[in-house]
Amino acid sequence: MLCRAALLPSLRSTGRFWQQSDVAGSHPCLLAPNLVLRNKCARGWSNIPFITVPLSRTHGKSFAHRSELKHAKRIVVKLGSAVVTRGDECGLALGRLASIVEQVSMLQNQGREMMIVTSGAVAFGKQRLRHEILLSQSVRQALHSGQNQLKDMAIPVLEARACAAAGQSGLMALYEAMFTQYSICAAQILVTNLDFHDEQKRRNLNGTLHELLRMNIVPIINTNDAVVPPPEPNSDLQGVNVISVKDNDSLAARLAVEMKTDLLIILSDVEGLFDSPPGSDDAKLIDIFYPGDQQSVTFGTKSRVGMGGMEAKVKAALWALQGGTSVVIANGTHPKISGHVITDIVEGKKVGTFFSEVKPAGPTVEQQAEMARTGGRSLAALQPEQRAEIIYHLADLLTDQREEILQANKKDLEEAESKGRLALPLLKRLSLSTSKLNSLAIGLRQIAASSQDSVGRVLRKTRIAKDLELEQVTVPIGVLLVIFESRPDCLPQVSALAIASGNGLLLKGGKEASHSNQILHHLTQEALSIHGVKDAVQLVNTREEVEDLCRLDKLIDLIIPRGSSQLVRDIQKAAKGIPVMGHSEGICHVYVDLEASVEKVTRIVRDSKCEYPAACNALETLLIHRDLLRTPVFDQIIDMLRVEQVKIHAGPKFASYLTFSPSEVKSLRTEYGDLECCIEVVDSVQDAIEHIHKYGSSHTDVIITENEKTAEMFLQHLDSACVFWNASTRFSDGYRFGLGAEVGISTSRIHARGPVGIEGLLTTKWLLRGENHIVSDFSEQGSMKYLHENLPLPQRNTN
């Protein structure tokens, strides 16, 4: 934020004005009287380095999708009065304005051509005039009445044109001072409606703006509110070629089309366009708005300041869209997002309302989430036998339609191999086979068999008082978002678990598995259709970014990432108020104790590391008791790893024991995901536990020993989701645990932990059944007493 003292030199120094003939080569008699160009920064423009980046595109058609906005070369940012003014409407919101200037400067320095249409002159002028009036009144009263008593001073109503005249120069000086911090020049242009309707003035304006953009200068445009006449009623938005400038919304739209701008960003004091007035109970933010959708929107009143309301913004936006300019309306005042709202929009993030002429064939992701919510509730209302029947049918479809599934998967594999974008372990994850499909079908039948008594199970039953009974029962969580990479077999597994637990489901798969995912989702919906709940499972096929999905906190109840540790971390960072269940990394350890069996060690270590090295439950660090070094056990471990072509990295302690050691590990917190592992030396089981607590990820850890006491100490004291004795880390899996499948493995300590099956997708609610009971009856003078008796639970269906 700039202090007042720092602004004074800029406020006092007005400089000289260029004549338009100096800029556009026009004859002086053809000058537009209201077109003013400040030259404070322009004298050395010929030495400014021009940045060229591959952003140019053929203008004439707006962008169809948000993701294309990053290609915008020429951008107009319109700042509404509510954005640039303070809450008291007297003076500017300097911190907010400084943030906007920073974002515009960042984009300008990327090689984009930025223009600003700004309000604020009236507010700035009102602040200055109020100060002058108060000062003048206090002086006059002091002369007439002395210093004894000053009466309350009433400030007269200030005329807007006078305020604009008084505030315009100060507003521009402020912009200049702020842009100077980023070595960027700014130029001021004042226009009226006449400047667009007069052909010569339009050419002059166009030439001036193009020259400024060529010189890497940011034009700052405003209506000349000191002289502008009142707008004529119903005179604006009469077609592509005619739009009257009666506020800065229409000015920004007219300017965007005149200058063949790629993107117009309209910043206001609301998040975007709602289907009903913001703040009303049922108001929903419209993510994408299409021409012809005006009938579905009810407009409210305009903002506390400014001339145009949301209806004016929408009309201006649609006019600009018709002229080939993409438009986004967003909030420029929200303290948590205003600091990056402009750059977020240009990066294609889901911010505000995006105006598009291309209406997608299918529903939006918001609509899909609503469908999943409704479908999930219908699913939860089915009888357990009906949900099981759906899953059994899906299992049958996986085997009956295997040829179609494998053919679609073959297309994905061929595309991935031709583009060379997947490593060998990921290609293995992407690949489906007859044996994989058979295993999937077996797992789904396990889920169906175990789901008979999942939703609605009574966990606790209490008699609170006579005829007042309380039950705690299991219910679905709601709507799940599962994001997975390169693993199409994940789709039917997760779908079956969601169906069994009565949850609505949104699935977001990787592009590399698009053909496989589509047919598997089609089969899932076919199975759901037998009981009329097809919408409960939705596959997101739109061009939504994962970060945008993570913002849907009002539609999604839980996010479950299935993929790399980087994917999980990115989702945990991007999630906005939605819980994320997953593991950040799979740094799994195997500790070889002094009393370990040689045969068990080689078998378990080989399976843990080599059976599927890309899995999150594969061995990454092998801990060996110090006294085993230079023994037959140690030699056999090393020989086995060499035969399996496992690259060994030495931990610091292990390296200190060796004259010629493998490469010393850079970090003991490494998930290799390949035929690599770290070997480290520990002094005892306690030392192993401490090492795992320090460097592990609380996923899966194993002890190999014949000493039961040592094993029990490891099992009881190690704080990981899965802790095994004399068994491979690869057993950490929902199918192998008998859960049928898993939505993922959780290393968190809240709700679910380890492989998450049906139980992990349920929460509870409380049911209280009474007979005209009220709390006051249980007061000290009341007639009733609490009993709190535990009642027997209904017998579970174990078939």
XYZ file of C-alpha atoms in Angstrom, residues 249-772:
524
model
C -19.654 -2.047 -18.545
C -20.858 -0.964 -21.966
C -17.625 1.010 -22.460
C -15.527 -2.078 -21.730
C -17.628 -4.231 -24.093
C -17.469 -1.627 -26.887
C -13.731 -1.204 -26.404
C -13.119 -4.983 -26.343
C -14.869 -5.471 -29.678
C -13.327 -2.356 -31.289
C -9.827 -3.555 -30.323
C -10.477 -7.212 -31.261
C -9.732 -8.252 -27.694
C -9.421 -11.938 -26.807
C -10.737 -11.648 -23.236
C -12.817 -9.175 -21.238
C -12.692 -9.580 -17.436
C -15.463 -7.698 -15.612
C -14.751 -7.407 -11.900
C -17.622 -6.604 -9.547
C -18.524 -7.164 -5.894
C -20.235 -10.544 -6.470
C -18.748 -13.935 -7.371
C -20.336 -13.869 -10.818
C -23.775 -14.348 -12.313
C -26.358 -16.137 -10.164
C -29.618 -17.646 -11.337
C -31.404 -15.438 -8.786
C -30.315 -12.394 -6.756
C -27.176 -13.199 -4.702
C -27.996 -13.733 -1.056
C -31.385 -15.291 -1.725
C -31.887 -18.793 -0.353
C -31.812 -20.683 -3.636
C -29.260 -18.549 -5.503
C -26.716 -20.648 -7.404
C -23.606 -19.367 -9.135
C -23.711 -19.993 -12.873
C -20.369 -21.424 -13.949
C -20.926 -21.063 -17.725
C -23.518 -18.770 -19.284
C -24.731 -19.205 -22.856
C -26.600 -16.784 -25.136
C -30.301 -17.413 -24.774
C -30.092 -18.302 -21.079
C -31.292 -14.863 -19.919
C -34.777 -16.202 -19.288
C -33.429 -18.503 -16.559
C -31.928 -15.605 -14.574
C -33.680 -13.211 -12.190
C -31.718 -9.990 -11.724
C -31.586 -8.118 -8.444
C -30.719 -4.537 -7.647
C -27.448 -2.950 -8.685
C -24.477 -2.542 -6.349
C -24.141 0.202 -3.715
C -22.128 2.311 -6.172
C -21.821 2.493 -9.946
C -24.332 3.015 -12.727
C -24.873 -0.535 -13.961
C -26.183 -3.594 -12.191
C -25.669 -7.252 -13.081
C -28.217 -7.029 -15.876
C -26.126 -4.319 -17.543
C -23.017 -6.475 -17.140
C -24.693 -9.501 -18.717
C -25.993 -7.477 -21.657
C -22.558 -5.963 -22.202
C -20.906 -9.380 -21.865
C -23.237 -10.976 -24.413
C -22.662 -8.075 -26.802
C -18.882 -8.541 -26.492
C -19.251 -12.311 -26.907
C -21.229 -11.753 -30.098
C -18.333 -9.614 -31.311
C -15.814 -12.421 -30.791
C -14.491 -11.584 -27.297
C -14.613 -14.079 -24.430
C -15.953 -12.700 -21.142
C -15.648 -13.620 -17.469
C -17.564 -11.827 -14.694
C -15.971 -12.357 -11.268
C -15.559 -10.925 -7.775
C -12.787 -8.370 -7.416
C -13.468 -7.528 -3.767
C -13.257 -10.858 -1.913
C -10.130 -10.626 0.267
C -9.232 -14.308 -0.148
C -9.369 -14.374 -3.941
C -9.014 -10.789 -5.193
C -5.231 -11.029 -4.880
C -5.101 -13.539 -7.733
C -8.513 -13.401 -9.395
C -7.240 -11.949 -12.694
C -4.331 -14.368 -13.055
C -6.569 -17.278 -12.034
C -9.027 -16.400 -14.791
C -6.279 -16.178 -17.400
C -4.904 -19.545 -16.231
C -8.325 -21.073 -16.953
C -9.343 -21.750 -13.363
C -12.991 -21.962 -12.443
C -13.526 -18.413 -11.189
C -16.708 -16.400 -11.696
C -19.031 -16.867 -14.683
C -17.555 -17.718 -18.077
C -19.574 -16.681 -21.141
C -19.402 -19.177 -23.987
C -21.170 -19.648 -27.296
C -20.427 -23.384 -27.287
C -22.906 -25.317 -25.201
C -21.620 -28.798 -24.268
C -23.638 -31.831 -25.268
C -23.694 -33.256 -21.750
C -24.363 -31.849 -18.281
C -21.896 -29.622 -16.419
C -19.912 -31.101 -13.553
C -22.131 -29.177 -11.111
C -25.174 -30.790 -12.663
C -23.458 -34.174 -12.516
C -22.765 -33.672 -8.809
C -26.433 -32.814 -8.230
C -27.448 -35.930 -10.183
C -25.048 -38.036 -8.117
C -26.539 -36.564 -4.927
C -30.115 -37.349 -5.961
C -29.176 -40.743 -7.391
C -27.162 -41.613 -4.280
C -30.130 -40.896 -2.024
C -32.333 -43.138 -4.158
C -29.619 -45.792 -4.030
C -29.428 -45.593 -0.235
C -33.221 -46.021 -0.065
C -33.062 -49.393 -1.874
C -33.164 -52.652 0.017
C -29.720 -54.209 0.706
C -30.608 -57.105 -1.590
C -31.292 -54.673 -4.440
C -27.910 -52.930 -4.040
C -26.220 -56.328 -3.956
C -28.102 -57.356 -7.097
C -26.717 -54.300 -8.927
C -23.146 -55.233 -7.971
C -23.628 -58.889 -8.955
C -24.941 -57.756 -12.328
C -21.936 -55.465 -12.817
C -19.601 -58.398 -12.013
C -21.350 -60.468 -14.682
C -21.047 -57.647 -17.228
C -17.276 -57.456 -16.665
C -16.879 -61.028 -17.834
C -19.680 -61.083 -20.421
C -18.425 -57.911 -22.127
C -14.708 -58.628 -21.745
C -13.971 -58.425 -25.498
C -15.434 -54.907 -25.775
C -13.577 -53.824 -22.622
C -10.238 -55.202 -23.819
C -10.722 -53.611 -27.255
C -11.276 -50.187 -25.670
C -8.271 -50.734 -23.407
C -6.160 -51.636 -26.441
C -6.943 -48.213 -27.951
C -5.736 -46.506 -24.761
C -2.520 -48.551 -24.728
C -1.814 -47.841 -28.402
C -2.355 -44.094 -27.939
C -0.202 -44.018 -24.802
C 2.629 -45.921 -26.494
C 2.497 -43.789 -29.646
C 2.710 -40.581 -27.619
C 5.340 -42.019 -25.294
C 3.930 -40.173 -22.317
C 3.694 -43.094 -19.866
C 6.520 -44.890 -18.115
C 6.554 -48.689 -18.136
C 5.069 -49.068 -14.595
C 2.180 -46.767 -15.547
C 1.591 -48.688 -18.767
C 1.315 -51.829 -16.657
C -1.300 -50.114 -14.475
C -3.201 -49.000 -17.570
C -3.313 -52.481 -19.091
C -6.339 -54.722 -18.608
C -6.408 -58.467 -19.231
C -8.815 -61.384 -18.981
C -7.270 -62.406 -15.660
C -7.617 -58.847 -14.296
C -11.264 -58.723 -15.295
C -11.894 -62.120 -13.702
C -10.243 -60.930 -10.467
C -12.339 -57.759 -10.598
C -15.521 -59.817 -10.947
C -14.547 -61.992 -7.968
C -13.842 -58.894 -5.874
C -17.182 -57.332 -6.818
C -19.031 -60.471 -5.762
C -17.230 -60.281 -2.404
C -18.453 -56.703 -2.024
C -22.013 -57.698 -2.911
C -21.978 -60.526 -0.390
C -20.641 -58.310 2.421
C -22.953 -55.372 1.689
C -26.163 -56.952 2.918
C -25.982 -55.240 6.296
C -23.992 -52.048 5.720
C -26.394 -49.099 5.354
C -28.848 -48.684 8.234
C -27.027 -50.993 10.648
C -27.732 -50.154 14.290
C -24.472 -49.524 16.160
C -25.897 -48.407 19.488
C -29.319 -48.514 21.082
C -30.133 -46.677 24.297
C -33.289 -46.211 26.367
C -33.005 -42.565 27.382
C -36.167 -42.671 29.462
C -39.491 -44.456 29.486
C -40.816 -44.606 25.886
C -37.801 -42.565 24.652
C -35.307 -44.675 22.672
C -32.197 -43.581 20.786
C -30.411 -45.414 17.959
C -27.129 -44.706 16.181
C -27.294 -46.093 12.638
C -24.916 -46.185 9.669
C -25.636 -43.933 6.680
C -23.743 -43.005 3.503
C -21.306 -40.080 3.563
C -23.030 -38.419 0.587
C -21.242 -37.624 -2.674
C -17.742 -38.994 -3.199
C -15.255 -37.620 -5.730
C -12.670 -40.239 -6.670
C -9.769 -39.079 -8.837
C -7.586 -41.830 -10.272
C -4.679 -42.166 -12.702
C -3.886 -44.849 -15.274
C -5.985 -47.510 -13.542
C -9.272 -48.254 -15.323
C -9.811 -51.281 -13.045
C -10.290 -48.729 -10.264
C -13.600 -47.589 -11.801
C -15.706 -50.753 -11.249
C -14.065 -51.351 -7.838
C -14.891 -47.897 -6.518
C -18.330 -47.933 -8.149
C -19.192 -51.208 -6.406
C -18.088 -49.849 -3.032
C -20.136 -46.671 -3.557
C -23.185 -48.703 -4.566
C -22.843 -51.024 -1.564
C -22.555 -48.055 0.825
C -25.334 -46.016 -0.848
C -23.097 -43.100 -1.830
C -23.371 -40.922 -4.913
C -20.142 -40.996 -6.926
C -18.245 -38.633 -9.206
C -15.355 -40.272 -11.069
C -12.486 -38.355 -12.661
C -10.127 -40.624 -14.555
C -6.941 -39.860 -16.416
C -7.051 -38.983 -20.129
C -4.759 -41.924 -20.858
C -7.589 -44.344 -19.916
C -10.509 -42.489 -21.501
C -11.723 -45.331 -23.781
C -11.516 -47.927 -21.006
C -13.213 -45.651 -18.487
C -16.083 -44.839 -20.827
C -17.058 -48.446 -21.477
C -16.643 -49.435 -17.820
C -18.813 -46.493 -16.753
C -21.404 -47.448 -19.378
C -21.560 -50.964 -17.930
C -21.839 -49.549 -14.401
C -24.807 -47.411 -15.400
C -26.345 -50.407 -17.168
C -26.159 -52.338 -13.898
C -27.596 -49.418 -11.911
C -30.500 -49.155 -14.345
C -32.015 -52.441 -13.206
C -33.302 -50.560 -10.141
C -33.658 -47.096 -11.721
C -30.655 -45.404 -10.077
C -28.476 -44.856 -13.169
C -27.492 -41.299 -12.159
C -25.848 -42.337 -8.878
C -22.440 -42.873 -10.566
C -21.175 -40.095 -12.855
C -18.015 -39.987 -14.974
C -16.650 -36.459 -15.446
C -15.912 -36.092 -19.163
C -15.835 -32.299 -19.314
C -12.586 -30.347 -19.462
C -12.637 -29.703 -15.733
C -9.301 -29.341 -14.012
C -8.803 -31.275 -10.774
C -8.287 -27.997 -8.899
C -11.681 -26.766 -10.099
C -13.402 -29.944 -8.905
C -11.831 -29.449 -5.495
C -13.673 -26.121 -5.167
C -17.127 -27.739 -5.229
C -17.413 -27.857 -1.449
C -21.206 -27.460 -1.512
C -21.681 -30.459 -3.789
C -18.981 -32.962 -2.761
C -18.582 -34.470 0.726
C -15.322 -36.431 0.411
C -12.440 -36.542 -2.081
C -10.488 -39.772 -2.504
C -7.380 -39.572 -4.717
C -6.029 -42.773 -6.260
C -2.625 -42.222 -7.800
C 0.833 -40.846 -7.241
C 1.880 -39.144 -4.033
C 2.180 -35.928 -6.044
C -1.468 -36.214 -7.115
C -2.535 -36.710 -3.508
C -0.509 -33.709 -2.312
C -1.885 -31.512 -5.099
C -5.467 -32.469 -4.229
C -4.928 -31.949 -0.498
C -3.568 -28.486 -1.298
C -6.357 -27.616 -3.742
C -9.298 -28.917 -1.682
C -11.419 -25.997 -0.498
C -13.281 -27.137 2.585
C -13.697 -30.755 1.398
C -12.061 -33.553 3.425
C -9.465 -35.600 1.503
C -8.937 -39.274 2.357
C -5.723 -40.820 1.112
C -2.045 -41.382 1.667
C 0.487 -38.752 0.700
C 3.245 -41.323 0.083
C 3.849 -45.056 0.355
C 7.233 -45.226 2.070
C 6.957 -48.790 3.351
C 9.623 -50.458 5.511
C 10.651 -54.037 6.182
C 12.732 -54.556 9.352
C 14.895 -57.713 9.401
C 15.401 -58.565 13.063
C 18.416 -60.387 14.478
C 16.273 -63.495 15.011
C 14.800 -63.574 11.495
C 14.565 -66.765 9.435
C 16.794 -66.694 6.345
C 14.172 -68.357 4.173
C 11.396 -65.985 5.280
C 13.592 -62.909 4.771
C 14.407 -63.571 1.112
C 10.815 -64.573 0.236
C 9.159 -61.623 1.987
C 11.669 -59.002 0.813
C 11.490 -60.268 -2.794
C 7.690 -60.174 -2.820
C 7.516 -56.791 -1.068
C 9.895 -55.105 -3.517
C 9.769 -57.018 -6.785
C 6.221 -58.389 -7.222
C 4.857 -54.925 -8.219
C 7.417 -52.168 -7.495
C 5.121 -49.349 -8.680
C 2.479 -50.080 -6.046
C 2.070 -47.788 -3.057
C 2.440 -50.803 -0.730
C 5.801 -51.907 -2.174
C 8.937 -51.960 -0.014
C 11.035 -48.787 -0.271
C 13.419 -49.022 2.727
C 14.940 -52.241 4.097
C 16.098 -51.966 7.718
C 18.634 -54.568 8.849
C 19.794 -55.267 12.388
C 23.422 -54.213 12.781
C 24.580 -57.671 13.928
C 23.394 -59.256 10.685
C 26.012 -57.453 8.599
C 28.595 -59.842 7.095
C 26.440 -62.867 7.906
C 24.886 -65.430 5.533
C 21.485 -63.776 6.030
C 22.794 -60.419 4.813
C 24.663 -62.009 1.894
C 21.548 -63.840 0.707
C 19.494 -60.644 0.844
C 22.052 -58.806 -1.286
C 22.377 -61.699 -3.747
C 18.608 -61.912 -4.158
C 18.300 -58.154 -4.831
C 21.097 -58.359 -7.417
C 19.404 -61.269 -9.190
C 16.147 -59.278 -9.281
C 18.112 -56.247 -10.637
C 17.107 -54.007 -7.756
C 19.246 -50.875 -7.504
C 20.450 -50.390 -3.939
C 20.965 -47.031 -2.202
C 22.873 -46.947 1.060
C 21.591 -45.149 4.136
C 24.122 -43.072 6.106
C 24.769 -45.724 8.789
C 24.952 -48.559 6.269
C 27.422 -46.595 4.131
C 29.701 -46.045 7.145
C 30.174 -49.839 7.516
C 31.288 -50.346 3.911
C 34.590 -49.586 2.172
C 32.951 -49.585 -1.240
C 29.281 -48.796 -0.873
C 26.429 -48.133 -3.292
C 25.460 -44.528 -3.890
C 24.461 -42.913 -0.608
C 20.788 -42.083 -0.476
C 19.867 -38.404 -0.852
C 16.852 -38.743 1.414
C 15.504 -41.472 3.661
C 11.990 -40.267 2.811
C 12.008 -41.505 -0.789
C 9.269 -43.453 -2.571
C 11.058 -45.017 -5.551
C 8.120 -46.752 -7.225
C 10.553 -48.902 -9.231
C 13.188 -51.605 -8.786
C 15.140 -49.471 -6.334
C 15.328 -49.448 -2.566
C 17.317 -48.062 0.338
C 19.143 -50.256 2.867
C 19.821 -48.860 6.309
C 21.236 -50.321 9.523
C 19.509 -50.103 12.941
C 20.663 -51.236 16.375
C 17.441 -52.765 17.723
C 13.710 -53.125 17.234
C 13.232 -49.896 19.178
C 15.690 -48.168 16.835
C 13.718 -49.544 13.862
C 10.445 -48.185 15.285
C 11.989 -44.747 15.836
C 13.455 -44.734 12.304
C 10.067 -45.595 10.757
C 8.280 -42.947 12.819
C 10.821 -40.365 11.627
C 11.097 -41.270 7.938
C 8.021 -43.369 7.131
C 4.616 -42.333 5.825
C 2.434 -44.420 8.192
C 1.360 -46.667 5.319
C 2.564 -50.284 5.749
C 5.552 -51.599 7.725
C 6.757 -55.151 8.401
C 8.936 -56.982 10.912
C 10.569 -60.329 10.074
C 11.513 -62.233 13.233
C 11.019 -65.541 15.024
C 10.835 -63.812 18.399
C 7.185 -63.381 19.324
C 7.910 -60.860 22.067
C 9.921 -58.672 19.684
C 7.199 -58.989 17.071
C 4.455 -57.965 19.509
C 6.473 -54.932 20.576
C 6.744 -53.885 16.917
C 3.040 -54.532 16.260
C 1.841 -52.620 19.319
C 4.237 -49.664 19.328
C 4.535 -48.835 15.624
C 2.036 -46.139 14.600
C 1.200 -47.047 10.990
C -2.064 -47.875 9.249
C -0.903 -51.451 8.542
C 1.703 -53.307 10.635
C 2.612 -56.922 9.713
C 4.668 -59.756 11.202
C 6.395 -62.154 8.803
C 4.233 -61.146 5.845
C 4.800 -59.118 2.662
C 3.889 -55.416 2.555
C 1.858 -56.237 -0.564
C -0.924 -57.711 1.581
C -1.989 -54.139 2.353
C -4.918 -54.209 -0.061
C -8.690 -54.206 0.205
C -9.162 -57.314 -1.925
C -6.528 -59.266 0.022
C -8.055 -58.114 3.312
C -11.389 -59.590 2.211
C -13.035 -56.218 1.656
C -13.679 -57.077 -2.003
C -11.894 -53.884 -3.107
C -10.822 -50.540 -1.748
C -11.371 -46.915 -2.644
C -7.831 -46.274 -1.463
C -5.492 -46.625 1.465
C -5.752 -43.945 4.106
C -2.875 -42.904 6.356
C -4.908 -40.287 8.184
C -6.062 -40.864 11.758
C -9.588 -39.564 11.366
C -12.533 -41.732 10.289
C -10.944 -44.499 8.158
C -7.392 -45.883 8.141
C -5.609 -48.455 5.979
C -7.436 -50.089 3.027
C -10.850 -48.407 2.906
C -13.798 -50.615 2.005
C -17.524 -50.271 2.628
C -17.154 -49.457 6.324
C -14.896 -46.497 5.554
C -17.562 -44.974 3.282
C -20.209 -44.828 5.978
C -20.934 -42.332 8.708
C -23.726 -42.334 11.285
C -26.842 -40.490 12.285
C -28.955 -40.584 15.458
C -32.611 -41.584 15.514
C -34.698 -40.643 18.568
C -38.221 -42.015 18.997
C -40.380 -40.520 21.756
C -43.931 -39.980 22.993
C -44.508 -36.257 23.568
